[in-house]
XYZ file of C-alpha atoms in Angstrom:
689
model
C 56.893 40.959 148.870
C 57.966 42.448 152.180
C 56.471 41.845 155.633
C 56.398 44.615 158.225
C 57.379 43.348 161.692
C 57.041 46.365 163.962
C 56.832 46.552 167.721
C 53.640 44.617 168.514
C 51.745 47.502 170.111
C 52.863 49.987 167.462
C 52.067 47.511 164.680
C 48.565 46.783 165.995
C 47.856 50.509 166.300
C 48.805 51.061 162.651
C 46.610 48.153 161.530
C 43.675 49.437 163.613
C 44.099 52.895 162.013
C 43.931 51.291 158.579
C 40.876 49.185 159.460
C 38.980 52.266 160.675
C 39.191 53.732 157.170
C 37.596 50.658 155.583
C 33.786 51.039 155.319
C 33.318 47.351 156.169
C 34.984 47.803 159.587
C 34.222 51.474 160.330
C 31.282 50.739 162.712
C 33.085 48.101 164.773
C 34.204 48.797 168.326
C 37.831 49.477 169.250
C 38.109 46.045 170.824
C 36.686 44.303 167.740
C 39.106 46.201 165.528
C 41.996 45.125 167.742
C 40.816 41.507 167.606
C 40.982 41.733 163.788
C 44.320 43.572 163.756
C 46.129 41.078 166.027
C 46.295 38.133 163.560
C 46.574 40.431 160.510
C 49.868 41.109 158.722
C 50.926 44.148 156.701
C 52.486 43.012 153.426
C 53.970 45.144 150.665
C 53.630 44.011 147.037
C 55.635 45.715 144.307
C 54.122 46.972 141.069
C 53.052 44.163 138.654
C 53.625 41.475 141.308
C 51.005 38.692 141.221
C 49.199 38.264 144.559
C 47.418 35.070 143.527
C 46.352 33.370 140.298
C 43.342 31.515 138.952
C 43.265 28.028 140.470
C 45.327 28.873 143.548
C 43.835 27.533 146.815
C 42.219 30.118 149.118
C 44.507 31.156 151.948
C 43.756 34.746 153.007
C 41.437 37.734 153.046
C 43.042 40.994 151.863
C 42.317 44.652 152.644
C 44.014 47.355 150.532
C 45.757 49.856 152.808
C 47.283 51.768 149.881
C 47.812 51.219 146.188
C 45.657 49.622 143.504
C 45.109 46.010 142.482
C 43.827 44.650 139.178
C 41.515 41.650 139.146
C 41.317 39.686 135.869
C 38.443 37.228 135.729
C 37.412 35.004 132.747
C 33.867 35.814 131.635
C 33.281 33.869 128.420
C 33.830 30.527 126.698
C 36.585 31.967 124.476
C 38.740 33.139 127.346
C 37.485 36.720 127.437
C 38.646 38.544 130.566
C 36.930 41.188 132.666
C 39.219 43.597 134.468
C 38.276 45.149 137.802
C 40.257 47.831 139.604
C 40.191 48.026 143.414
C 41.592 50.900 145.445
C 42.483 51.722 149.034
C 39.802 50.646 151.522
C 38.450 47.831 149.334
C 38.997 44.112 149.879
C 39.244 40.827 147.971
C 39.839 37.095 148.406
C 36.759 36.548 150.576
C 34.628 34.539 148.121
C 37.087 31.647 147.784
C 37.427 31.393 151.579
C 33.658 31.476 152.087
C 32.976 28.801 149.426
C 36.170 26.767 149.865
C 36.751 26.847 146.097
C 40.020 27.756 144.310
C 40.418 31.367 143.220
C 38.484 32.223 140.056
C 40.559 35.325 139.225
C 44.146 36.528 139.006
C 45.007 39.495 141.225
C 47.996 41.728 140.424
C 49.410 44.830 142.126
C 48.742 47.684 139.698
C 51.330 49.777 141.520
C 53.192 49.393 144.832
C 50.576 48.176 147.320
C 50.347 47.793 151.072
C 47.878 45.033 151.966
C 46.456 43.858 155.258
C 46.329 40.063 155.112
C 44.143 37.910 157.394
C 44.687 34.146 157.082
C 41.787 31.931 156.071
C 41.383 30.256 159.486
C 41.523 33.590 161.329
C 39.032 35.089 158.858
C 36.582 32.210 159.465
C 36.961 32.544 163.254
C 36.449 36.342 163.173
C 33.247 36.104 161.110
C 31.857 33.760 163.803
C 33.014 35.841 166.785
C 32.057 39.290 165.417
C 28.356 39.149 164.584
C 28.361 42.212 162.307
C 31.015 40.639 160.102
C 29.247 37.269 160.060
C 25.963 38.890 158.990
C 27.615 40.972 156.261
C 29.483 38.074 154.676
C 26.466 35.745 154.908
C 24.428 38.220 152.880
C 27.386 38.833 150.570
C 27.782 35.109 149.852
C 24.076 34.693 149.067
C 24.202 37.640 146.645
C 27.266 36.282 144.856
C 25.824 32.791 144.550
C 22.697 34.324 143.028
C 24.898 36.101 140.492
C 24.477 39.585 141.973
C 27.825 41.370 141.826
C 29.141 44.171 143.972
C 28.299 47.651 142.763
C 31.981 48.525 142.371
C 32.852 45.324 140.521
C 33.527 47.022 137.206
C 35.171 50.260 138.244
C 36.881 51.981 135.344
C 40.633 51.654 135.527
C 42.344 54.913 136.480
C 45.588 55.776 134.704
C 48.696 57.558 135.916
C 50.364 59.545 133.127
C 53.804 61.021 133.873
C 55.266 63.813 131.710
C 59.011 64.344 132.040
C 61.950 65.927 130.214
C 65.666 65.914 130.833
C 66.003 69.548 129.714
C 64.078 72.766 130.180
C 62.109 74.585 127.505
C 61.026 71.574 125.468
C 57.306 72.012 126.167
C 56.886 69.538 129.036
C 54.527 71.592 131.212
C 52.645 72.941 128.191
C 51.991 69.350 127.094
C 50.872 68.374 130.625
C 48.353 71.244 130.715
C 46.893 70.560 127.267
C 46.829 66.796 127.828
C 44.834 67.260 131.049
C 42.395 69.518 129.168
C 42.108 67.024 126.303
C 41.406 64.090 128.633
C 38.734 66.112 130.433
C 37.098 67.139 127.140
C 37.475 64.021 124.993
C 36.421 61.491 127.581
C 34.259 63.656 129.851
C 36.410 62.212 132.627
C 37.584 63.200 136.082
C 41.138 64.478 135.576
C 43.673 65.897 138.021
C 46.938 67.599 137.082
C 49.668 67.024 139.671
C 52.462 69.604 139.841
C 55.417 67.748 141.337
C 57.450 70.952 141.161
C 55.408 72.563 143.944
C 56.018 76.289 144.432
C 59.055 76.109 142.140
C 57.167 74.622 139.196
C 56.158 76.357 135.966
C 52.588 75.137 136.102
C 51.340 77.727 138.601
C 52.870 80.542 136.551
C 51.221 79.373 133.319
C 47.771 78.596 134.730
C 47.791 81.674 136.969
C 46.585 80.091 140.176
C 48.057 81.238 143.534
C 51.205 79.205 144.234
C 50.416 79.204 147.952
C 47.247 77.165 147.274
C 46.765 73.631 146.075
C 49.805 72.488 148.061
C 50.020 69.098 149.710
C 52.899 67.322 151.418
C 53.800 63.759 150.473
C 55.339 62.001 153.440
C 55.824 58.447 154.612
C 52.214 57.843 155.629
C 51.021 54.476 154.279
C 47.392 55.025 155.270
C 44.549 54.914 152.757
C 43.920 58.650 152.553
C 46.750 61.197 152.960
C 45.565 63.710 155.527
C 43.813 66.821 154.200
C 44.414 66.239 150.497
C 40.883 67.208 149.396
C 41.052 70.720 150.812
C 44.143 71.466 148.732
C 42.675 70.532 145.336
C 41.961 73.443 142.959
C 39.329 73.286 140.216
C 40.398 74.882 136.932
C 37.988 76.398 134.396
C 39.356 74.079 131.694
C 37.577 71.144 133.370
C 40.375 69.498 135.357
C 41.618 69.729 138.941
C 45.099 70.702 140.145
C 47.161 69.758 143.175
C 50.787 70.694 143.886
C 53.284 68.595 145.845
C 55.738 70.328 148.189
C 58.743 68.884 149.938
C 58.031 68.147 153.634
C 61.689 67.938 154.566
C 64.997 69.465 153.544
C 66.170 66.228 151.970
C 63.230 66.141 149.516
C 60.076 64.111 148.983
C 60.163 60.666 150.576
C 59.834 58.150 147.699
C 57.875 55.826 150.000
C 54.993 58.296 149.988
C 54.649 58.472 146.190
C 52.631 55.273 145.582
C 50.108 55.845 148.427
C 49.643 59.470 147.303
C 48.885 58.550 143.681
C 46.718 55.643 144.807
C 44.553 57.946 146.904
C 44.015 60.175 143.862
C 43.204 57.116 141.723
C 40.098 56.451 143.827
C 38.552 59.742 142.708
C 40.050 60.456 139.289
C 40.056 58.567 136.000
C 43.295 60.170 134.850
C 46.171 61.594 136.862
C 48.557 63.691 134.756
C 51.852 64.224 136.605
C 54.030 67.172 135.572
C 57.465 66.186 136.851
C 60.341 68.633 137.485
C 63.513 68.323 135.418
C 65.723 66.965 138.186
C 66.215 63.216 138.491
C 66.131 61.950 142.083
C 64.698 59.001 144.008
C 61.200 60.534 144.280
C 61.059 61.332 140.541
C 62.285 57.844 139.695
C 59.594 56.351 141.928
C 56.930 58.486 140.203
C 58.181 57.299 136.793
C 58.131 53.719 138.040
C 54.539 53.960 139.341
C 53.183 55.637 136.183
C 51.114 53.581 133.747
C 52.204 55.734 130.781
C 55.360 57.841 130.569
C 55.825 60.671 128.075
C 59.465 61.658 127.814
C 60.000 64.888 125.856
C 63.171 65.828 124.077
C 64.328 68.657 121.841
C 66.395 68.466 118.628
C 69.730 69.701 120.054
C 72.497 67.147 120.430
C 73.013 67.936 124.121
C 69.284 67.515 124.798
C 69.207 64.230 122.905
C 72.218 62.961 124.858
C 70.643 63.964 128.185
C 67.434 62.185 127.172
C 69.413 59.095 126.161
C 71.011 59.075 129.637
C 67.538 59.171 131.233
C 66.407 56.313 128.957
C 69.390 54.292 130.143
C 68.585 54.936 133.808
C 64.953 54.017 133.250
C 65.879 50.801 131.477
C 68.138 49.868 134.400
C 65.380 50.470 136.961
C 62.017 49.654 135.349
C 63.297 46.996 132.922
C 60.377 45.215 131.276
C 58.107 48.226 131.834
C 59.922 50.177 129.086
C 56.954 49.489 126.808
C 55.044 52.187 128.705
C 57.559 54.817 127.496
C 56.515 57.197 124.704
C 59.398 59.333 123.479
C 58.137 62.627 122.001
C 60.183 65.091 119.965
C 59.503 68.828 120.044
C 61.304 70.302 117.000
C 61.011 73.857 118.416
C 61.736 75.409 114.961
C 65.491 75.245 115.548
C 68.048 74.625 112.833
C 68.187 70.845 112.825
C 71.055 69.131 111.003
C 70.060 65.670 112.286
C 67.514 63.517 110.491
C 65.191 61.173 112.371
C 67.402 58.021 112.164
C 70.359 60.026 113.524
C 68.244 61.276 116.445
C 67.007 57.781 117.247
C 70.554 56.460 117.106
C 71.657 59.097 119.637
C 68.655 58.324 121.854
C 68.926 54.545 121.626
C 65.129 54.448 121.566
C 62.525 55.034 118.821
C 60.669 58.366 118.714
C 56.935 57.717 119.025
C 55.706 61.103 117.838
C 56.940 64.499 116.665
C 54.893 67.345 118.129
C 53.947 70.270 115.872
C 56.176 73.275 116.556
C 53.757 76.004 117.644
C 55.262 78.781 119.835
C 51.825 80.362 120.319
C 50.754 77.402 122.479
C 52.856 78.555 125.456
C 52.406 82.305 124.904
C 48.618 81.894 124.791
C 48.566 80.101 128.151
C 50.977 82.647 129.677
C 48.666 85.502 128.719
C 45.294 83.883 129.492
C 45.908 81.127 132.062
C 43.953 78.716 129.835
C 45.135 75.706 127.790
C 45.600 76.515 124.097
C 43.591 73.410 123.227
C 40.434 74.865 124.774
C 40.561 77.968 122.586
C 41.806 76.271 119.391
C 40.706 72.606 119.397
C 41.213 72.295 115.615
C 44.761 73.674 115.554
C 47.482 71.213 114.549
C 49.002 71.023 118.050
C 45.569 70.541 119.624
C 44.669 67.757 117.189
C 47.822 65.845 118.070
C 47.241 66.196 121.824
C 43.594 65.197 121.440
C 44.753 62.116 119.552
C 47.135 61.249 122.408
C 44.239 61.674 124.854
C 42.011 59.339 122.847
C 44.761 56.736 122.776
C 45.094 56.971 126.571
C 41.332 56.828 127.099
C 41.022 53.861 124.713
C 38.712 55.735 122.356
C 40.931 55.956 119.258
C 39.144 56.372 115.933
C 40.560 54.418 112.990
C 39.763 54.808 109.286
C 40.241 51.811 106.969
C 40.510 52.753 103.271
C 40.121 49.751 101.011
C 41.540 48.768 97.627
C 39.666 49.212 94.351
C 41.792 50.891 91.628
C 39.808 53.819 90.136
C 36.886 53.082 92.474
C 39.169 54.218 95.320
C 38.592 57.823 94.230
C 35.432 57.539 96.347
C 37.711 57.750 99.412
C 38.305 61.417 98.557
C 34.601 62.165 98.992
C 34.666 60.451 102.376
C 37.603 62.622 103.464
C 35.879 65.806 102.278
C 32.987 65.117 104.642
C 35.350 64.206 107.485
C 37.157 67.539 107.089
C 33.970 69.620 106.940
C 32.448 67.904 109.955
C 35.711 67.775 111.976
C 35.505 63.997 112.448
C 38.583 62.978 114.482
C 40.790 60.258 112.994
C 43.670 58.838 115.032
C 44.992 56.178 112.658
C 44.543 55.477 108.956
C 45.155 52.073 107.378
C 45.160 51.754 103.600
C 45.419 49.009 100.982
C 46.337 49.662 97.332
C 44.428 52.789 96.179
C 43.357 53.282 99.789
C 47.052 53.428 100.703
C 47.659 56.151 98.107
C 44.730 58.318 99.220
C 45.543 57.705 102.894
C 49.224 58.615 102.439
C 48.425 61.864 100.632
C 45.909 62.864 103.310
C 47.972 61.974 106.372
C 51.028 63.662 104.812
C 49.182 66.981 104.891
C 47.259 67.361 101.634
C 43.628 68.385 102.018
C 40.815 66.403 100.437
C 40.340 69.228 97.911
C 44.019 69.028 96.930
C 43.769 65.254 96.513
C 40.637 65.784 94.413
C 42.698 68.031 92.113
C 45.235 65.238 91.637
C 42.425 62.784 90.859
C 40.933 65.108 88.252
C 44.365 65.379 86.631
C 44.374 61.597 86.266
C 40.884 61.811 84.812
C 42.260 64.041 82.026
C 44.281 61.080 80.675
C 47.474 62.247 82.391
C 47.503 58.803 83.965
C 48.914 57.598 80.620
C 52.133 59.406 81.551
C 52.579 56.793 84.299
C 52.628 53.919 81.818
C 56.018 52.186 81.340
C 55.962 48.649 79.942
C 58.038 46.058 81.756
C 60.820 44.079 80.094
C 61.713 41.386 80.868
C 58.072 40.979 81.725
C 57.156 40.507 85.394
C 53.945 42.436 84.745
C 52.421 44.695 82.102
C 53.821 47.839 83.771
C 57.249 48.323 85.339
C 56.092 50.991 87.823
C 59.133 53.287 87.738
C 57.109 56.242 86.450
C 54.513 55.663 89.142
C 57.286 55.645 91.749
C 58.623 58.990 90.470
C 55.107 60.448 90.523
C 54.571 59.307 94.116
C 57.943 60.750 95.130
C 56.939 64.085 93.566
C 53.662 64.199 95.499
C 54.873 62.782 98.838
C 58.401 64.218 98.570
C 60.791 62.780 101.165
C 58.146 62.385 103.856
C 58.345 59.325 106.040
C 55.757 57.703 108.300
C 57.186 59.773 111.171
C 56.267 62.980 109.292
C 52.559 62.266 108.882
C 50.038 64.443 110.708
C 48.008 61.302 111.459
C 49.634 57.883 111.979
C 49.401 55.674 108.905
C 49.742 51.950 108.221
C 50.041 50.591 104.684
C 49.433 46.940 103.844
C 51.277 44.838 101.279
C 51.925 41.133 100.690
C 55.283 39.346 100.550
C 55.140 37.527 97.210
C 57.224 34.518 98.230
C 56.098 33.933 101.823
C 52.438 34.920 101.090
C 52.339 36.831 104.353
C 50.886 40.249 104.995
C 53.414 43.036 105.552
C 52.217 46.136 107.432
C 54.503 49.057 106.597
C 54.669 51.904 109.137
C 58.206 53.210 108.765
C 60.419 54.520 105.977
C 59.506 56.681 102.950
C 55.802 56.962 102.211
C 56.195 56.792 98.437
C 57.881 53.379 98.616
C 55.139 51.949 100.849
C 52.389 53.175 98.522
C 54.191 51.832 95.430
C 54.440 48.417 97.142
C 50.782 48.359 98.174
C 49.613 49.239 94.633
C 51.568 46.419 92.949
C 48.626 44.567 91.389
C 49.960 41.119 90.362
C 50.332 40.850 86.589
C 49.528 44.520 86.083
C 52.244 46.313 88.063
C 55.607 44.698 88.836
C 56.307 43.729 92.477
C 58.268 46.275 94.509
C 61.531 45.123 95.978
C 62.176 46.155 99.586
C 65.237 44.520 101.122
C 64.922 40.811 100.439
C 61.140 41.020 99.947
C 59.130 41.390 96.754
C 55.936 43.176 97.773
C 52.602 43.056 95.967
C 49.120 44.521 96.339
C 47.950 44.858 99.955
C 44.411 44.014 98.881
C 45.338 40.387 98.195
C 45.059 39.471 101.888
C 43.277 42.479 103.373
C 41.359 44.531 100.807
C 39.828 46.621 103.592
C 42.386 46.824 106.447
C 40.045 46.671 109.420
C 42.077 44.025 111.223
C 45.255 46.065 110.818
C 43.498 48.740 112.874
C 42.317 46.177 115.418
C 45.864 44.872 115.874
C 46.945 48.475 116.488
C 44.424 48.578 119.385
C 42.084 51.048 117.686
C 38.777 51.030 119.530
C 36.390 52.693 117.030
C 36.690 51.689 113.397
C 35.146 53.303 110.319
C 35.664 51.200 107.179
C 35.286 52.314 103.559
C 34.786 49.383 101.182
C 34.659 50.538 97.556
C 34.338 47.058 96.022
C 30.901 46.405 94.464
C 29.072 43.240 95.450
C 28.418 40.329 93.037
C 24.744 41.376 93.004
C 25.769 44.898 91.965
C 27.967 43.480 89.224
C 25.126 41.271 87.913
C 22.853 44.307 87.810
C 25.536 46.343 86.054
C 26.118 43.555 83.504
C 22.377 43.292 82.801
C 22.136 47.034 82.147
C 25.196 46.865 79.894
C 23.639 44.056 77.838
C 20.410 46.076 77.518
C 22.416 49.028 76.167
C 24.183 46.739 73.680
C 20.828 45.491 72.350
C 19.588 49.052 71.918
C 22.813 49.960 70.086
C 22.507 46.877 67.881
C 18.933 47.834 66.896
C 20.106 51.332 65.970
C 23.003 49.911 63.929
C 20.585 47.732 61.962
C 18.982 50.928 60.589
C 22.298 52.378 59.356
C 23.311 52.576 55.639
C 25.349 49.542 54.425
C 28.770 51.235 54.635
C 28.141 52.641 58.155
C 26.764 49.265 59.224
C 29.950 47.558 57.944
C 32.148 49.959 59.917
C 30.090 49.354 63.070
C 30.392 45.584 62.709
C 34.163 45.877 62.140
C 34.463 47.945 65.317
C 32.488 45.359 67.259
C 34.706 42.552 65.900
C 37.895 44.360 66.968
C 36.356 45.125 70.357
C 35.563 41.445 70.927
C 39.145 40.561 69.989
C 40.574 42.585 72.916
C 37.700 42.237 75.391
C 38.141 41.452 78.145
C 41.627 42.996 78.303
C 44.440 41.450 80.343
C 44.015 44.243 82.908
C 40.272 43.553 83.145
C 40.828 39.828 83.612
C 43.366 40.427 86.383
C 41.389 43.092 88.235
C 37.984 41.426 87.976
C 39.430 38.088 89.085
C 41.171 39.711 92.050
C 38.150 41.753 93.081
C 35.880 38.714 93.000
C 38.054 37.245 95.753
C 38.721 40.563 97.496
C 35.046 41.454 97.840
C 34.370 38.431 100.059
C 37.518 39.068 102.129
C 36.522 42.724 102.560
C 32.955 41.818 103.475
C 34.176 39.465 106.183
C 36.686 42.004 107.560
C 34.145 44.822 107.609
C 31.912 42.855 109.975
C 34.307 43.984 112.710
C 33.959 47.677 111.805
C 31.697 49.930 113.871
C 30.569 51.936 110.836
C 30.753 50.713 107.226
C 30.615 53.067 104.234
C 30.000 51.411 100.831
C 29.992 54.145 98.173
C 30.088 51.954 95.034
C 27.108 49.968 93.888
C 27.347 49.612 90.117
C 27.844 51.451 86.863
C 31.558 52.403 86.934
C 34.406 50.320 85.579
C 37.298 49.571 87.900
C 39.810 51.094 85.416
C 37.718 54.109 84.429
C 39.810 56.904 85.953
C 37.777 59.433 83.907
C 34.863 58.881 86.297
C 36.703 60.582 89.189
C 34.075 63.350 89.721
C 31.229 60.831 89.963
C 33.214 58.558 92.286
C 34.152 61.413 94.603
C 30.512 62.550 94.681
C 29.385 59.018 95.605
C 31.876 58.966 98.459
C 30.406 62.211 99.793
C 26.805 61.068 99.401
C 27.264 57.735 101.186
C 29.294 59.318 104.013
C 26.597 61.940 104.597
C 24.057 59.108 104.923
C 26.214 57.619 107.690
C 27.153 60.942 109.320
C 24.854 60.672 112.356
C 26.127 57.156 113.013
C 29.741 58.323 112.694
C 29.244 61.278 115.042
C 27.562 59.061 117.586
C 30.496 56.642 117.426
C 33.247 59.227 117.944
C 31.403 60.858 120.864
C 31.042 57.633 122.878
């Protein structure tokens, strides 16, 4: 922290100016304000610095001159925390002083903050000497002790999102524009797009607003509200606001004005999208430092990758532990690209979070119309990706958990058919066993109808072509033919190539731990997740032998929860024990009917029927049936427990279809559609929240 020791008169004047902007003090006289300002100190806290923690003794009352602070307070017996965001003009620390109790919350600077601190003794004296303050805090204390909280106690946290690139023409400004539109549309939020390039930026040209409007200077002023900012804000037809920053002096924007400027916007807007110019100076570095999320765009050229790597190095040297806020995005730009993904990441020294779809029309559309492409084409591939980024930022990601179930997993295809028709957004898919196969095919770009065609091929006994017996025996099937089939369908696609992020679950045979696969070739991950113990040989990956993902998580809801997905739709295709009892009863009834008919047959036909029944009993249940039914008895209860955490649960299978009956694909797909349609209103309500 840093204390400001100015000339006494000058320092008091600055503190009085700050106090006047605080609603609590705005009606006090000049003399009363000066009496408060005299013992007060201006203190600067850097981003992520803790101001005080739970259990610390009360020592001061704080007023926020600029910046934001986060208050984390325990609210439940299991350690649940409630987060409150406070902005310029608000205050904290008063309750502990008034009650004499230790602090019940931890307060952290969300970004660089300037606080006015009044010591506990001075605060107590001032509330006695200034009657208006004494009356306010007396009422405030009574309300708090009665459990009535301030109206602004649970203000939604605003987020600063910086978009930057080390090179031109990699889609930085286009992404900023469409991201602002997506945040405004997806979350129905207050969004402002900040053009840090001012009159020289590309944003004004693309959105076709006058470059002499929407301009504001960012200076050294540390006050709560930069002067005149509201009159310079432009409202765009796409649903977001725009403001442009211009340099007040020849030597550029003063970095000391960056945090107060963004903090003033944070009081009014939920999301602040900052389109940064390509140069790298102190002001840009400060903006990157203050951002909550940083999107760094790069192109596929070697020189662009090297320039981006240099920026990553500078960021690591300056923001250090905050590097987890960095999202490195690749724009392929349809250029000849000799480098594969690992080679790019090696050059960058940082993993690529996402590859944007290469769509030249995105920029040309905005140039000709002045509107974001996403508004006109929300279902286009580029728009879907940007909308998914917006939902991640706004903590409204939709996850789809596709469970295990052998042939019963064909029901997942019916679920996906409804999702496609109804344009249900999905931001992350997690799959186990058959759910991993269906999920990989879908996220890799195949439509539900195309996957249905593959399922019908299996139903025509072509699945027998995948049979290859294992010797020496680790299972009935070796799995090499299945691996070749998966490679044919998924080609060389990796997890980085999927249109929707995917996570595949498996189990390490020797450590008995779950393995969540989200990198490398898709076909290998699916082969590992489908390795039913005893039926399909384990898949070797490095020093691990991987088996069926359904062993520990037959419906991967918790995999989605660990990935911080906020809205979860689970598809559990495993029938319940009650369904199985009902199915078994119906099967026995059919056997009795068949036996009665056989009793009426001629002697020779009756002999043949009895011989068939004898042979059937000799091989029933088969090894495969024993393995799968035993596993699914356990998996059903695990899936049922996991699905309690899902927001919407789809259960397409009730009874009547055998787990190995791949010929029933049409009926299974139809059941998936039917059950999803029954839940459609619930699903739509969930994704619109």
